[in-house]
Amino acid sequence: MKETLQKIREAALSAIQDPSADPEQIRIQYLGKKGELTSVLRGMGSLSPEERPIVGQMANEVRAAIEAALTERASTEKKRLLEEKLKSEKIDVTLPSAAPRIGHLHPLTQVQRTIEDIFIGMGFSIAEGPEVEYDYYNFQALNIPENHPARDTQDTFYITDNILLRSQTSPVQVRTMEKQKPPIRVISPGRVYRSDAVDATHSPLFHQIEGLVVDKGITMSDWKGMMETFAREFFGSDTKLRFRPHHFPFTEPSAEIDVSCFVCGGKGCRVCKNEGWIEILGAGMVHPFVLSNCGIDPEVYSGFAFGMGIERIAMKQYGIDDMRHLYENDVRFLEQF
Ligand code: DAH
């Protein structure tokens, strides 16, 4: 019987070492109710009383050894599975990740912010005014009385007889001067409206930036110097300026200002339509009537003002030939900026 036990022990232990053998089958085969070890124990009744405890102890040892080997196998199996899982799920954290699609600012916003930054760098602050405006601020206070021909050039959306959608950002000049005593140095970006039909160069809604400087002793050379500084910051340090005499009711004298073409440097190309110059803004010395309309004494103070269209500048700068692209939000277009 002892020999049988010894054989069972060896057979079971070597079976457990065999990785292809199923441990549960082994357990049933040796330790199960009808298992080999169990049947040996059943046969113990035929042993003599002296042999019984010896064989019993040996049988217990064999059972313990088989159980221990099975437990060990289970735990190595568990470890192996874990290692396999870890290996298959390994992540290489040094691999570059898929880049998320990042949005960015609209080209009009980019141009507006760049212009704002340049003027903020020269000590300007930002002023705001309403888009639904009184006729008084949009026209009258700016020296454009009723029936003045300048009203025709700005086809205005009227809401009532004296309330309209502002056709320019210039009314913010008046609102600023009413609220604030000189020295004044503000820019005012925003939406403006004109009842124009949509085409490649017109839109009923577009954007302007207005500028206003008022103080004692402001002269045309301050005006000119500031315009030059801005244009060189924005278009490049080689940029030349050209002041073309013009008329605006709210400035005297007035000019339209051109910059030398930033693409061809003035030789003539597609962007400047072979002229070498690109018109960027209207400007002038604030008309004395406008100052006095706002309660500022034109004998004591003087100033200059300017206004530019953001679309116009963005289109020139990026070579956009149709204004509608700026509003249609086609991602294939917007992605390029
Ligand atoms: N408001 C003018 C326009 O919409 C632009 C302009 C011209 C603004 C001269 C000014 C200025 O402040 O001085 O055409």
Coordinates of C-alpha atoms and ligand atoms in Angstrom, one line a residue:
M1 CA 0.0 0.0 0.0
K2 CA 2.8 2.3 0.8
E3 CA 4.2 1.6 -2.6
T4 CA 0.9 2.5 -4.2
L5 CA 0.8 5.8 -2.3
Q6 CA 4.4 6.5 -3.4
K7 CA 3.4 5.9 -7.0
I8 CA 0.3 8.0 -6.8
R9 CA 2.4 10.8 -5.4
E10 CA 5.0 10.6 -8.2
A11 CA 2.4 10.2 -11.0
A12 CA 0.3 13.1 -9.7
L13 CA 3.3 15.5 -9.1
S14 CA 4.7 14.8 -12.6
A15 CA 1.3 15.3 -14.2
I16 CA 1.0 18.7 -12.4
Q17 CA 4.4 19.7 -13.9
D18 CA 3.0 19.0 -17.4
P19 CA 1.7 22.3 -18.7
S20 CA -0.6 20.6 -21.2
A21 CA -2.4 18.7 -18.5
D22 CA -5.6 20.2 -17.0
P23 CA -5.1 20.7 -13.2
E24 CA -8.8 20.2 -12.5
Q25 CA -8.7 16.8 -14.2
I26 CA -5.6 15.9 -12.1
R27 CA -7.4 16.9 -9.0
I28 CA -10.4 14.8 -9.8
Q29 CA -8.2 11.9 -10.9
Y30 CA -6.3 11.7 -7.6
L31 CA -8.2 13.5 -5.0
G32 CA -11.8 13.3 -6.2
K33 CA -14.5 11.1 -4.6
K34 CA -13.6 8.3 -6.9
G35 CA -10.0 9.3 -7.2
E36 CA -7.0 7.1 -6.8
L37 CA -5.9 8.4 -3.4
T38 CA -9.5 8.2 -2.1
S39 CA -9.8 4.6 -3.1
V40 CA -6.6 3.8 -1.3
L41 CA -8.0 5.4 1.8
R42 CA -11.1 3.4 1.4
G43 CA -9.1 0.2 1.4
M44 CA -7.5 1.0 4.8
G45 CA -10.0 -1.0 6.6
S46 CA -8.2 -4.1 5.6
L47 CA -5.0 -3.0 7.3
S48 CA -3.8 -4.1 10.7
P49 CA -4.3 -1.6 13.5
E50 CA -0.5 -1.0 13.7
E51 CA -0.2 -0.2 10.0
R52 CA -3.4 2.0 9.8
P53 CA -2.0 5.2 11.4
I54 CA 1.3 4.9 9.4
V55 CA -0.5 4.5 6.1
G56 CA -3.0 7.1 7.1
Q57 CA -0.3 9.7 7.8
M58 CA 1.4 8.8 4.6
A59 CA -1.8 9.2 2.7
N60 CA -2.3 12.6 4.3
E61 CA 1.2 13.7 3.3
V62 CA 0.6 12.6 -0.3
R63 CA -2.7 14.5 -0.4
A64 CA -1.0 17.6 1.1
A65 CA 1.8 17.3 -1.4
I66 CA -0.6 17.0 -4.4
E67 CA -2.7 19.9 -3.1
A68 CA 0.4 22.1 -2.6
A69 CA 1.6 21.3 -6.1
L70 CA -1.8 22.2 -7.5
T71 CA -1.9 25.5 -5.6
E72 CA 1.6 26.3 -6.8
R73 CA 0.6 25.5 -10.4
A74 CA -2.5 27.7 -10.1
S75 CA -0.5 30.6 -8.8
T76 CA 2.2 30.3 -11.5
E77 CA -0.6 30.0 -14.1
K78 CA -2.1 33.2 -12.7
K79 CA 1.2 35.0 -12.8
R80 CA 1.8 33.8 -16.4
L81 CA -1.6 35.0 -17.5
L82 CA -1.1 38.4 -15.9
E83 CA 2.3 38.7 -17.6
E84 CA 0.8 37.8 -20.9
K85 CA -2.0 40.4 -20.4
L86 CA 0.5 43.1 -19.4
K87 CA 2.6 42.3 -22.5
S88 CA -0.3 42.4 -24.9
E89 CA -1.8 45.6 -23.3
K90 CA 1.6 47.4 -23.2
I91 CA 1.4 51.0 -24.2
D92 CA 4.4 52.8 -25.6
V93 CA 4.0 56.2 -24.0
T94 CA 6.8 57.6 -26.1
L95 CA 4.8 57.1 -29.3
P96 CA 3.4 60.4 -30.7
S97 CA -0.3 60.6 -30.1
A98 CA -2.9 61.4 -32.8
A99 CA -3.0 65.2 -32.9
P100 CA -6.4 66.6 -31.9
R101 CA -8.0 68.9 -34.4
I102 CA -7.5 72.4 -32.9
G103 CA -9.6 75.3 -33.9
H104 CA -8.2 78.7 -34.3
L105 CA -9.3 82.3 -34.6
H106 CA -11.2 83.5 -37.7
P107 CA -8.9 85.5 -40.1
L108 CA -11.0 88.6 -39.4
T109 CA -10.4 88.2 -35.7
Q110 CA -6.7 87.6 -36.2
V111 CA -6.4 90.8 -38.2
Q112 CA -8.5 92.8 -35.7
R113 CA -6.4 91.6 -32.8
T114 CA -3.1 92.4 -34.6
I115 CA -4.3 95.9 -35.3
E116 CA -5.6 96.3 -31.7
D117 CA -2.3 95.1 -30.3
I118 CA -0.3 97.7 -32.3
F119 CA -2.4 100.6 -31.1
I120 CA -2.5 99.3 -27.5
G121 CA 1.3 99.3 -27.7
M122 CA 1.1 103.0 -28.5
G123 CA -1.0 103.7 -25.5
F124 CA -4.5 103.5 -27.0
S125 CA -7.4 101.9 -25.1
I126 CA -10.5 100.2 -26.7
A127 CA -13.8 102.0 -26.7
E128 CA -17.2 100.5 -27.6
G129 CA -20.5 101.8 -28.9
P130 CA -23.8 100.3 -29.8
E131 CA -24.6 98.8 -33.2
V132 CA -28.1 100.2 -33.1
E133 CA -27.4 103.9 -33.1
Y134 CA -29.0 107.3 -33.2
D135 CA -28.9 109.2 -36.4
Y136 CA -27.4 112.0 -34.2
Y137 CA -24.2 110.0 -33.4
N138 CA -23.9 108.2 -36.8
F139 CA -24.4 111.4 -38.8
Q140 CA -25.4 114.7 -37.3
A141 CA -22.7 115.1 -34.6
L142 CA -20.2 114.0 -37.2
N143 CA -21.0 117.1 -39.2
I144 CA -23.2 115.2 -41.7
P145 CA -26.6 117.0 -41.4
E146 CA -29.8 115.7 -43.0
N147 CA -29.7 115.9 -46.8
H148 CA -25.9 116.0 -46.8
P149 CA -24.7 114.1 -49.9
A150 CA -22.3 112.1 -47.7
R151 CA -25.3 110.1 -46.5
D152 CA -25.8 108.7 -49.9
T153 CA -22.5 107.0 -49.9
Q154 CA -23.5 105.0 -46.9
D155 CA -26.7 103.3 -47.7
T156 CA -28.1 103.1 -44.2
F157 CA -30.6 100.6 -42.6
Y158 CA -33.0 102.8 -40.7
I159 CA -35.1 101.4 -37.9
T160 CA -37.1 104.5 -37.2
D161 CA -36.6 108.1 -38.4
N162 CA -33.8 108.7 -36.0
I163 CA -32.6 105.2 -35.1
L164 CA -30.4 103.1 -37.5
L165 CA -27.9 100.4 -37.7
R166 CA -24.6 102.3 -37.6
S167 CA -23.0 102.6 -41.0
Q168 CA -19.6 103.3 -39.6
T169 CA -17.7 103.1 -36.3
S170 CA -17.2 106.9 -36.3
P171 CA -20.1 107.4 -33.9
V172 CA -18.0 105.9 -31.1
Q173 CA -15.7 109.0 -31.5
V174 CA -18.7 111.2 -30.5
R175 CA -19.7 108.9 -27.6
T176 CA -16.1 108.8 -26.3
M177 CA -15.7 112.6 -26.5
E178 CA -19.0 113.2 -24.7
K179 CA -17.9 110.9 -21.8
Q180 CA -14.2 111.5 -21.6
K181 CA -12.1 114.7 -21.5
P182 CA -8.8 114.9 -23.4
P183 CA -6.3 113.5 -23.6
I184 CA -8.1 110.8 -25.6
R185 CA -6.5 107.9 -27.4
V186 CA -8.9 105.2 -28.3
I187 CA -9.6 102.7 -31.0
S188 CA -13.0 101.1 -31.5
P189 CA -13.4 97.9 -33.5
G190 CA -16.9 96.6 -34.4
R191 CA -19.6 95.7 -36.8
V192 CA -21.1 98.2 -39.2
Y193 CA -24.1 97.8 -41.6
R194 CA -24.9 99.1 -45.0
S195 CA -27.8 98.1 -47.3
D196 CA -25.5 96.8 -50.0
A197 CA -26.2 93.8 -52.2
V198 CA -23.8 90.9 -51.5
D199 CA -21.0 90.5 -54.0
A200 CA -17.3 89.8 -54.1
T201 CA -16.5 93.2 -52.4
H202 CA -19.7 94.1 -50.6
S203 CA -21.6 92.8 -47.6
P204 CA -24.4 94.3 -45.7
L205 CA -22.5 93.6 -42.5
F206 CA -18.7 94.2 -42.2
H207 CA -16.2 95.4 -39.7
Q208 CA -14.3 98.6 -39.1
I209 CA -11.7 99.9 -36.7
E210 CA -12.1 103.6 -35.7
G211 CA -9.3 105.6 -34.1
L212 CA -9.3 108.9 -32.3
V213 CA -6.6 111.1 -30.7
V214 CA -7.5 114.4 -29.0
D215 CA -5.2 116.5 -26.9
K216 CA -3.6 119.9 -26.7
G217 CA -1.3 120.6 -29.5
I218 CA -2.0 117.6 -31.7
T219 CA -0.8 118.4 -35.3
M220 CA -0.8 116.9 -38.7
S221 CA 2.7 115.5 -38.0
D222 CA 1.4 113.5 -35.1
W223 CA -1.3 112.2 -37.4
K224 CA 1.2 111.3 -40.1
G225 CA 3.7 109.8 -37.7
M226 CA 1.1 107.6 -36.0
M227 CA -0.2 106.4 -39.3
E228 CA 3.3 105.5 -40.5
T229 CA 4.2 103.7 -37.3
F230 CA 1.0 101.6 -37.5
A231 CA 1.5 100.8 -41.2
R232 CA 5.1 99.8 -40.7
E233 CA 4.3 97.6 -37.8
F234 CA 1.4 95.9 -39.7
F235 CA 2.8 95.7 -43.2
G236 CA 6.5 95.7 -42.7
S237 CA 9.2 98.2 -41.9
D238 CA 9.9 99.1 -45.6
T239 CA 6.3 100.3 -46.1
K240 CA 5.8 103.7 -47.6
L241 CA 2.7 105.8 -47.1
R242 CA 0.8 108.0 -49.5
F243 CA -1.7 110.6 -48.3
R244 CA -4.3 111.3 -51.0
P245 CA -6.4 114.4 -50.4
H246 CA -10.0 113.4 -49.8
H247 CA -13.1 114.7 -48.2
F248 CA -14.8 113.4 -45.0
P249 CA -17.3 115.8 -43.3
F250 CA -15.9 115.0 -39.8
T251 CA -12.2 115.8 -40.6
E252 CA -10.4 118.7 -42.1
P253 CA -8.1 118.3 -43.8
S254 CA -8.9 114.7 -44.8
A255 CA -7.0 112.0 -46.7
E256 CA -7.2 108.5 -47.9
I257 CA -4.0 106.7 -47.0
D258 CA -2.4 104.1 -49.3
V259 CA 0.5 101.8 -48.4
S260 CA 3.1 100.7 -50.9
C261 CA 2.1 97.2 -52.0
F262 CA 3.4 94.7 -49.5
V263 CA 3.5 92.0 -52.2
C264 CA 5.5 93.7 -55.0
G265 CA 7.0 96.6 -53.0
G266 CA 5.4 99.1 -55.4
K267 CA 6.4 97.7 -58.8
G268 CA 2.8 96.6 -59.6
C269 CA 1.2 93.2 -59.3
R270 CA -2.1 91.4 -59.1
V271 CA -2.7 92.3 -55.4
C272 CA -2.3 96.1 -56.0
K273 CA -3.9 95.9 -59.4
N274 CA -0.6 97.1 -60.9
E275 CA -0.8 100.4 -59.1
G276 CA 1.9 99.7 -56.6
W277 CA -0.3 101.2 -53.8
I278 CA -3.1 99.8 -51.7
E279 CA -5.7 101.9 -50.0
I280 CA -6.0 101.0 -46.3
L281 CA -7.8 103.8 -44.5
G282 CA -9.5 107.2 -44.3
A283 CA -8.4 109.7 -41.9
G284 CA -8.0 113.4 -41.1
M285 CA -7.7 116.1 -38.4
V286 CA -10.9 116.2 -36.4
H287 CA -13.2 118.9 -37.7
P288 CA -13.7 121.8 -35.2
F289 CA -17.4 121.4 -35.5
V290 CA -17.2 117.8 -34.3
L291 CA -15.1 118.8 -31.3
S292 CA -17.5 121.5 -30.3
N293 CA -20.5 119.2 -30.9
C294 CA -19.0 117.0 -28.2
G295 CA -18.3 119.9 -25.7
I296 CA -14.5 120.1 -26.5
D297 CA -13.2 123.6 -27.2
P298 CA -11.5 123.5 -30.7
E299 CA -9.5 126.6 -29.7
V300 CA -7.8 124.6 -27.0
Y301 CA -7.8 121.0 -28.3
S302 CA -7.1 119.4 -31.6
G303 CA -7.0 115.8 -32.8
F304 CA -6.9 113.3 -35.6
A305 CA -9.1 110.4 -36.5
F306 CA -9.0 107.4 -38.8
G307 CA -11.2 104.5 -39.9
M308 CA -10.4 101.3 -41.7
G309 CA -12.2 98.3 -43.0
I310 CA -11.0 95.0 -41.5
E311 CA -12.3 92.9 -44.4
R312 CA -10.4 95.0 -46.9
I313 CA -7.1 94.7 -45.0
A314 CA -7.6 90.9 -44.4
M315 CA -8.4 90.3 -48.0
K316 CA -5.3 92.2 -49.2
Q317 CA -3.1 90.6 -46.6
Y318 CA -4.2 87.0 -47.3
G319 CA -4.9 87.4 -51.0
I320 CA -8.6 86.6 -50.6
D321 CA -10.5 87.7 -53.7
D322 CA -14.0 87.2 -52.6
M323 CA -15.4 88.7 -49.4
R324 CA -18.1 86.0 -49.2
H325 CA -15.5 83.5 -48.1
L326 CA -15.1 85.4 -44.9
Y327 CA -18.7 84.8 -43.9
E328 CA -19.6 81.4 -45.3
N329 CA -17.6 79.4 -42.7
D330 CA -16.4 76.8 -45.1
V331 CA -13.9 74.9 -43.0
R332 CA -11.7 74.2 -46.1
F333 CA -11.3 77.9 -46.4
L334 CA -10.9 78.7 -42.7
E335 CA -8.3 76.0 -42.2
Q336 CA -5.8 77.9 -44.2
F337 CA -5.3 80.7 -41.7
Ligands
DAH1 N1 -16.1 106.5 -41.3 C1 -15.4 106.5 -42.6 C2 -16.0 105.4 -43.5 O1 -16.8 104.6 -43.1 C3 -14.0 106.1 -42.4 C4 -13.2 107.3 -41.7 C5 -12.6 108.2 -42.5 C6 -13.2 107.3 -40.4 C7 -12.0 109.3 -41.9 C8 -12.5 108.4 -39.7 C9 -11.9 109.4 -40.5 O2 -12.4 108.5 -38.4 O3 -11.3 110.4 -39.9 O4 -15.8 105.5 -44.7

